[in-house]
Short mmCIF file of C-alpha atoms in Angstrom, two decimals:
data_model
loop_
_atom_site.label_atom_id
_atom_site.label_comp_id
_atom_site.label_asym_id
_atom_site.label_seq_id
_atom_site.Cartn_x
_atom_site.Cartn_y
_atom_site.Cartn_z
CA ARG A 457 0.00 0.00 0.00
CA LYS A 458 3.05 2.26 0.13
CA ILE A 459 6.06 2.65 -2.14
CA TYR A 460 9.34 4.11 -0.88
CA PHE A 461 11.74 5.26 -3.58
CA ALA A 462 14.76 7.48 -4.26
CA SER A 463 14.53 10.41 -6.69
CA LYS A 464 16.38 13.58 -7.66
CA ARG A 465 13.10 15.36 -8.50
CA ALA A 466 12.54 19.01 -7.68
CA GLY A 467 11.31 19.91 -4.20
CA GLY A 468 13.72 17.71 -2.27
CA LYS A 469 16.47 18.54 0.20
CA GLY A 470 19.17 18.26 -2.47
CA GLY A 471 20.67 15.41 -4.48
CA SER A 472 18.74 12.17 -4.29
CA ASP A 473 16.02 12.06 -1.61
CA ILE A 474 13.73 9.32 -0.33
CA TRP A 475 10.04 9.74 -1.07
CA MET A 476 6.86 7.81 -0.34
CA THR A 477 3.62 7.40 -2.26
CA VAL A 478 0.42 5.85 -0.90
CA ARG A 479 -2.12 3.79 -2.84
CA LEU A 480 -5.48 5.55 -2.65
CA ALA A 481 -8.91 3.93 -2.37
CA SER A 482 -9.35 4.52 -6.11
CA GLY A 483 -6.30 2.36 -6.83
CA LYS A 484 -4.25 5.36 -8.00
CA TRP A 485 -1.09 6.54 -6.26
CA SER A 486 -0.86 9.76 -4.27
CA ARG A 487 1.47 12.66 -5.01
CA PRO A 488 4.89 11.62 -3.60
CA ILE A 489 5.74 12.83 -0.09
CA ASN A 490 9.30 13.75 0.87
CA LEU A 491 10.28 11.93 4.08
CA GLY A 492 11.82 15.10 5.52
CA ASP A 493 15.10 16.16 7.06
CA SER A 494 15.22 13.38 9.65
CA ILE A 495 16.15 11.18 6.69
CA ASN A 496 17.03 13.39 3.70
CA THR A 497 20.08 15.71 3.44
CA PRO A 498 21.70 17.94 0.80
CA GLY A 499 23.64 14.79 -0.17
CA ASP A 500 22.28 11.58 -1.71
CA GLU A 501 19.92 9.16 0.05
CA MET A 502 19.29 5.95 -1.86
CA ALA A 503 18.16 2.30 -1.76
CA PRO A 504 15.28 2.55 0.77
CA VAL A 505 13.96 -0.69 2.26
CA ILE A 506 10.90 -0.73 4.51
CA HIS A 507 10.75 -3.75 6.81
CA ALA A 508 7.67 -5.95 7.09
CA ASP A 509 6.79 -4.16 10.36
CA GLY A 510 5.87 -1.13 8.21
CA GLN A 511 7.70 1.35 10.44
CA THR A 512 11.44 0.64 10.21
CA LEU A 513 13.25 2.14 7.22
CA TYR A 514 16.80 1.31 6.10
CA PHE A 515 18.66 3.31 3.45
CA SER A 516 22.09 4.46 2.27
CA SER A 517 23.41 8.02 2.40
CA ASN A 518 26.53 10.08 1.79
CA GLY A 519 24.97 13.16 3.40
CA HIS A 520 24.67 12.04 7.02
CA LEU A 521 27.75 11.73 9.23
CA GLY A 522 29.40 8.44 8.28
CA LEU A 523 32.57 6.39 8.06
CA GLY A 524 33.28 7.26 4.42
CA GLY A 525 31.53 7.03 1.06
CA TYR A 526 27.97 5.75 1.37
CA ASP A 527 26.92 4.40 4.77
CA LEU A 528 23.79 2.55 5.83
CA PHE A 529 21.24 4.09 8.22
CA VAL A 530 18.02 3.23 10.03
CA SER A 531 15.04 5.39 10.98
CA LYS A 532 11.90 4.35 12.84
CA GLN A 533 8.44 5.90 12.83
CA ASP A 534 6.89 7.01 16.10
CA ARG A 535 3.19 6.53 16.92
CA ALA A 536 2.34 9.86 15.29
CA GLY A 537 3.90 8.70 12.02
CA ARG A 538 6.98 10.95 12.30
CA TRP A 539 10.37 9.59 11.25
CA LYS A 540 13.02 9.70 13.96
CA LYS A 541 16.49 11.07 13.25
CA ALA A 542 18.40 8.55 11.11
CA GLU A 543 21.07 6.56 12.92
CA ASN A 544 24.24 5.16 11.37
CA LEU A 545 24.38 1.36 11.57
CA GLY A 546 28.01 1.74 12.68
CA TYR A 547 31.15 -0.33 12.33
CA PRO A 548 31.64 -3.09 11.24
CA ILE A 549 28.39 -3.02 9.19
CA ASN A 550 29.59 0.24 7.60
CA SER A 551 33.12 0.78 6.31
CA ASN A 552 35.22 3.54 4.76
CA ALA A 553 34.10 2.27 1.32
CA ASP A 554 30.59 2.40 -0.21
CA ASP A 555 27.93 0.38 1.60
CA ILE A 556 24.85 0.73 -0.57
CA ASN A 557 22.09 -1.77 0.14
CA VAL A 558 20.80 -3.51 3.26
CA PHE A 559 18.09 -6.12 3.76
CA LEU A 560 16.88 -7.78 6.99
CA SER A 561 15.21 -11.12 7.55
CA ILE A 562 11.57 -11.09 8.59
CA ASP A 563 12.53 -11.88 12.20
CA GLY A 564 15.08 -9.03 12.17
CA GLN A 565 17.92 -11.25 13.39
CA THR A 566 20.03 -11.40 10.22
CA GLY A 567 21.05 -8.70 7.73
CA TRP A 568 22.67 -8.61 4.29
CA ILE A 569 24.51 -5.69 2.68
CA SER A 570 26.32 -4.93 -0.58
CA SER A 571 29.70 -3.23 -0.21
CA ASN A 572 32.86 -2.59 -2.23
CA ARG A 573 35.07 -2.69 0.87
CA LYS A 574 38.52 -4.25 0.80
CA GLY A 575 38.80 -8.01 1.15
CA GLY A 576 35.97 -8.91 -1.24
CA LYS A 577 35.97 -10.72 -4.57
CA GLY A 578 36.04 -7.45 -6.54
CA GLY A 579 33.50 -4.67 -7.11
CA PHE A 580 30.44 -4.90 -4.84
CA ASP A 581 30.10 -8.08 -2.78
CA ILE A 582 27.26 -9.33 -0.56
CA TYR A 583 27.95 -9.81 3.15
CA SER A 584 25.73 -11.18 5.93
CA PHE A 585 25.81 -10.35 9.64
CA PRO A 586 23.84 -10.82 12.89
CA THR A 587 21.92 -7.66 13.81
CA TYR A 588 22.04 -5.80 17.12
CA LYS A 589 19.00 -4.71 19.15
CA ALA A 590 18.92 -0.98 18.31
CA MET A 591 18.73 -1.61 14.56
CA GLN A 592 16.18 -4.39 14.74
CA PRO A 593 12.60 -3.78 13.57
CA GLN A 594 9.48 -4.43 15.60
CA ALA A 595 8.74 -8.14 15.93
CA VAL A 596 6.32 -9.45 13.33
CA PHE A 597 4.87 -12.85 12.60
CA TYR A 598 3.42 -14.26 9.45
CA VAL A 599 0.94 -16.71 8.06
CA LYS A 600 2.37 -18.48 5.04
CA GLY A 601 0.48 -21.13 3.19
CA ILE A 602 -0.83 -22.95 0.17
CA VAL A 603 -4.53 -22.94 -0.75
CA SER A 604 -5.88 -26.15 -2.27
CA ASP A 605 -9.07 -28.08 -2.97
CA LEU A 606 -9.79 -30.46 -0.07
CA GLU A 607 -10.96 -33.26 -2.37
CA THR A 608 -8.68 -33.02 -5.41
CA GLY A 609 -5.59 -31.31 -3.99
CA LYS A 610 -5.65 -28.80 -6.87
CA LYS A 611 -3.92 -25.53 -5.98
CA LEU A 612 -6.30 -22.56 -5.96
CA ALA A 613 -6.23 -18.82 -6.55
CA ALA A 614 -8.31 -17.47 -3.65
CA LYS A 615 -8.80 -14.27 -1.66
CA VAL A 616 -6.92 -14.34 1.65
CA GLU A 617 -7.84 -11.72 4.27
CA ILE A 618 -6.92 -10.77 7.81
CA SER A 619 -9.12 -8.45 9.89
CA ASN A 620 -8.61 -6.84 13.28
CA LEU A 621 -11.27 -8.33 15.58
CA LEU A 622 -11.16 -5.36 17.95
CA THR A 623 -11.82 -2.73 15.26
CA GLY A 624 -13.49 -4.90 12.62
CA MET A 625 -11.19 -3.32 10.02
CA LEU A 626 -9.60 -5.25 7.17
CA GLU A 627 -5.85 -5.26 7.83
CA ASP A 628 -4.61 -6.85 4.62
CA SER A 629 -5.77 -8.85 1.63
CA VAL A 630 -3.86 -10.87 -0.97
CA SER A 631 -4.63 -13.46 -3.63
CA SER A 632 -2.96 -16.85 -3.49
CA ASP A 633 -0.89 -17.75 -6.54
CA PRO A 634 -3.01 -19.40 -9.29
CA VAL A 635 -0.27 -21.93 -10.12
CA ASN A 636 1.13 -23.06 -6.75
CA GLY A 637 -1.53 -21.64 -4.39
CA GLU A 638 1.05 -19.83 -2.23
CA PHE A 639 0.57 -16.64 -0.20
CA LEU A 640 2.19 -14.71 2.66
CA LEU A 641 0.63 -12.23 5.10
CA ILE A 642 2.27 -10.33 7.96
CA LEU A 643 0.80 -10.41 11.49
CA HIS A 644 1.64 -7.90 14.23
CA PRO A 645 1.96 -8.72 17.95
CA GLY A 646 -0.76 -7.55 20.30
CA THR A 647 -3.58 -8.06 17.78
CA ASP A 648 -6.45 -10.54 17.65
CA TYR A 649 -7.03 -11.47 14.00
CA ALA A 650 -9.82 -13.08 12.02
CA PHE A 651 -8.28 -15.01 9.12
CA ASN A 652 -10.42 -15.99 6.13
CA ILE A 653 -9.91 -17.56 2.72
CA SER A 654 -12.70 -17.39 0.17
CA LYS A 655 -13.27 -18.59 -3.39
CA LYS A 656 -16.40 -18.94 -5.50
CA GLY A 657 -17.81 -22.46 -5.33
CA TYR A 658 -16.17 -23.22 -1.96
CA LEU A 659 -17.03 -22.83 1.70
CA PHE A 660 -14.81 -20.07 3.06
CA TYR A 661 -12.05 -20.98 5.52
CA SER A 662 -12.09 -19.50 9.02
CA GLU A 663 -9.34 -19.32 11.62
CA ASN A 664 -8.44 -17.11 14.57
CA PHE A 665 -4.92 -15.83 15.31
CA ASN A 666 -4.74 -14.20 18.73
CA LEU A 667 -1.33 -12.53 19.06
CA ASN A 668 -2.10 -10.73 22.32
CA ALA A 669 0.31 -13.18 23.94
CA THR A 670 3.35 -13.25 21.64
CA THR A 671 5.72 -16.21 21.45
CA SER A 672 8.17 -17.42 18.85
CA GLU A 673 5.57 -19.98 17.79
CA ASN A 674 3.00 -17.49 16.53
CA SER A 675 4.02 -17.71 12.87
CA VAL A 676 1.98 -20.21 10.87
CA SER A 677 3.00 -22.19 7.81
CA LYS A 678 0.65 -24.84 6.44
CA GLU A 679 -1.69 -25.93 3.65
CA PHE A 680 -5.23 -24.55 3.81
CA LYS A 681 -7.79 -26.84 2.21
CA LEU A 682 -11.11 -25.44 0.98
CA SER A 683 -14.24 -27.61 0.92
CA PRO A 684 -16.39 -27.41 -2.23
CA ILE A 685 -20.00 -26.34 -1.63
CA GLN A 686 -21.51 -29.82 -1.63
CA SER A 687 -24.04 -31.60 0.54
CA GLY A 688 -22.49 -32.78 3.79
CA ASN A 689 -19.45 -30.52 3.70
CA SER A 690 -19.00 -28.19 6.66
CA LEU A 691 -17.05 -25.27 8.02
CA VAL A 692 -16.27 -24.19 11.57
CA LEU A 693 -16.79 -20.48 12.24
CA ASN A 694 -13.75 -19.79 14.40
CA ASN A 695 -14.53 -16.10 14.82
CA ILE A 696 -17.98 -16.34 16.39
CA PHE A 697 -17.83 -15.27 20.03
CA PHE A 698 -20.16 -15.33 23.05
CA ASP A 699 -19.61 -14.38 26.66
CA PHE A 700 -19.49 -17.18 29.22
CA ASN A 701 -22.91 -18.83 29.61
CA SER A 702 -24.42 -16.36 27.12
CA SER A 703 -26.02 -16.71 23.70
CA VAL A 704 -25.66 -13.01 22.83
CA LEU A 705 -23.30 -12.50 19.89
CA LYS A 706 -20.29 -10.31 20.63
CA PRO A 707 -19.65 -7.50 18.08
CA SER A 708 -16.36 -9.14 17.11
CA SER A 709 -18.47 -11.90 15.51
CA TYR A 710 -20.13 -9.63 12.95
CA ASN A 711 -17.29 -9.62 10.43
CA GLU A 712 -17.38 -13.40 10.02
CA LEU A 713 -21.17 -13.54 10.05
CA ASN A 714 -21.19 -11.00 7.23
CA LYS A 715 -18.87 -13.28 5.26
CA LEU A 716 -21.30 -16.15 5.80
CA ALA A 717 -24.16 -13.94 4.61
CA GLU A 718 -22.17 -12.97 1.51
CA MET A 719 -21.54 -16.63 0.70
CA LEU A 720 -25.25 -17.42 1.05
CA LEU A 721 -26.24 -14.44 -1.10
CA ALA A 722 -23.76 -15.50 -3.81
CA ASN A 723 -25.06 -19.09 -3.83
CA LYS A 724 -28.85 -18.82 -4.02
CA ASP A 725 -29.42 -22.60 -3.98
CA LEU A 726 -27.32 -23.16 -0.86
CA LYS A 727 -29.19 -24.38 2.23
CA ILE A 728 -27.48 -24.90 5.56
CA ILE A 729 -27.92 -26.09 9.11
CA ILE A 730 -26.25 -24.02 11.84
CA GLU A 731 -24.94 -26.26 14.60
CA GLY A 732 -24.08 -25.17 18.12
CA HIS A 733 -21.62 -27.22 20.18
CA THR A 734 -20.24 -26.93 23.73
CA ASP A 735 -17.65 -28.60 25.92
CA ASN A 736 -18.74 -31.03 28.67
CA ILE A 737 -18.67 -28.54 31.56
CA GLY A 738 -22.20 -28.34 32.96
CA SER A 739 -25.22 -30.61 32.67
CA GLU A 740 -26.17 -32.31 29.41
CA GLU A 741 -29.55 -30.57 29.33
CA TYR A 742 -28.08 -27.11 29.98
CA ASN A 743 -25.37 -27.53 27.33
CA LYS A 744 -27.87 -28.62 24.71
CA GLN A 745 -30.09 -25.62 25.46
CA LEU A 746 -27.17 -23.16 25.43
CA SER A 747 -25.80 -24.52 22.15
CA ALA A 748 -29.27 -24.30 20.55
CA GLU A 749 -29.68 -20.69 21.69
CA ARG A 750 -26.27 -19.79 20.28
CA ALA A 751 -27.07 -21.41 16.94
CA LYS A 752 -30.37 -19.52 16.93
CA SER A 753 -28.53 -16.22 17.48
CA VAL A 754 -26.48 -16.87 14.33
CA TYR A 755 -29.65 -17.83 12.45
CA GLU A 756 -31.43 -14.64 13.53
CA TYR A 757 -28.46 -12.46 12.56
CA LEU A 758 -28.45 -13.94 9.06
CA VAL A 759 -32.22 -13.49 8.69
CA SER A 760 -31.87 -9.85 9.76
CA ASN A 761 -29.26 -9.43 7.03
CA GLY A 762 -31.40 -10.61 4.15
CA ILE A 763 -31.03 -14.41 4.16
CA GLU A 764 -34.33 -16.26 3.72
CA ALA A 765 -35.29 -18.25 6.82
CA SER A 766 -36.39 -21.14 4.57
CA ARG A 767 -32.77 -21.74 3.55
CA MET A 768 -31.55 -22.35 7.10
CA LYS A 769 -32.09 -24.58 10.10
CA TYR A 770 -30.41 -24.47 13.48
CA GLU A 771 -29.82 -27.07 16.17
CA GLY A 772 -27.89 -27.44 19.41
CA PHE A 773 -25.90 -30.59 20.11
CA GLY A 774 -24.35 -29.68 23.45
CA ALA A 775 -21.27 -31.77 24.18
CA THR A 776 -22.36 -34.84 22.18
CA MET A 777 -20.11 -34.22 19.15
CA PRO A 778 -16.62 -33.25 20.45
CA VAL A 779 -13.76 -32.74 17.96
CA ASP A 780 -11.06 -32.79 20.66
CA THR A 781 -10.51 -33.90 24.23
CA ASN A 782 -12.44 -32.23 27.05
CA GLU A 783 -9.57 -32.91 29.44
CA THR A 784 -7.65 -29.74 28.51
CA GLU A 785 -8.67 -26.07 28.10
CA LYS A 786 -7.29 -26.08 24.54
CA GLY A 787 -9.45 -29.08 23.68
CA ARG A 788 -12.54 -27.63 25.34
CA THR A 789 -12.04 -24.38 23.39
CA LYS A 790 -12.12 -26.32 20.11
CA ASN A 791 -15.25 -28.18 21.20
CA ARG A 792 -17.08 -24.90 21.93
CA ARG A 793 -17.85 -24.00 18.36
CA THR A 794 -20.41 -22.90 15.79
CA GLU A 795 -20.44 -25.07 12.69
CA VAL A 796 -22.25 -24.74 9.35
CA VAL A 797 -23.16 -27.87 7.38
CA VAL A 798 -24.38 -27.84 3.76
CA LEU A 799 -27.81 -29.43 3.35
#
């Protein structure tokens, strides 16, 4: 959604400056914005690289105080969107020769530069190095995957989206590759995400990534298999939420329910049953009643959003159809679910 580039156009600080342009809602690009004197100088600033965290910029410059020739620098955005004063990456990353390009791994632990310093093979060589804390970007995680047909294994081009469950806003959207089905999306710590994959003719895929508690295991890499819209196939709505012992839908559920409504509107012949399920805490009778009331809440939301009541049924099954053990909290969480089955 943003492009950072170097240019000697008029209106800069002198020489080559670093500029940014933003993709507008219309799909066009905004008038370029100069990143200002925290980054640009009367000299030349070149080779900008924005890290996946979206707020850490690396670039080369011969205008800032350096060790000689072009040096490499880092600047980070504050919460107000202002760029902090650029900092030299220092020795031994920089040398008295020209150090032009730098790139960091997604975890920020390893960097690569091009440099014509002494001791290389000739001209510009590529060097790698472990980073230090002050130059590292904000931690980010990712979801990397392949989208395929559950029944045939065929790789699919599909829409992949992540939304912020707190705000309901779409954070990012990509299309998986039509040949190999691959995609990559960045996730930021401290955010609770709804993750969805959708394609015409298939039940959409639903998952929840809660990064409020960050660990090194929060990145996800796997194959995501979509079920064709056929009788008997089902999907679990992993972003439908209720308070404890309540059947009132939480607002964070609306985004996923709207996706379900869109799927039903796009497939006029599709009829479904909405199933409510619980864990085994509590009496059998109470769990069956609670699960039925929760399924009914989903049914009523869809009816209120234009889906014909005749296309849907709802039923509560309590704890009679577990998909995991009820001996652990993780298992019980998976058993407490709302499921949609194609009739």
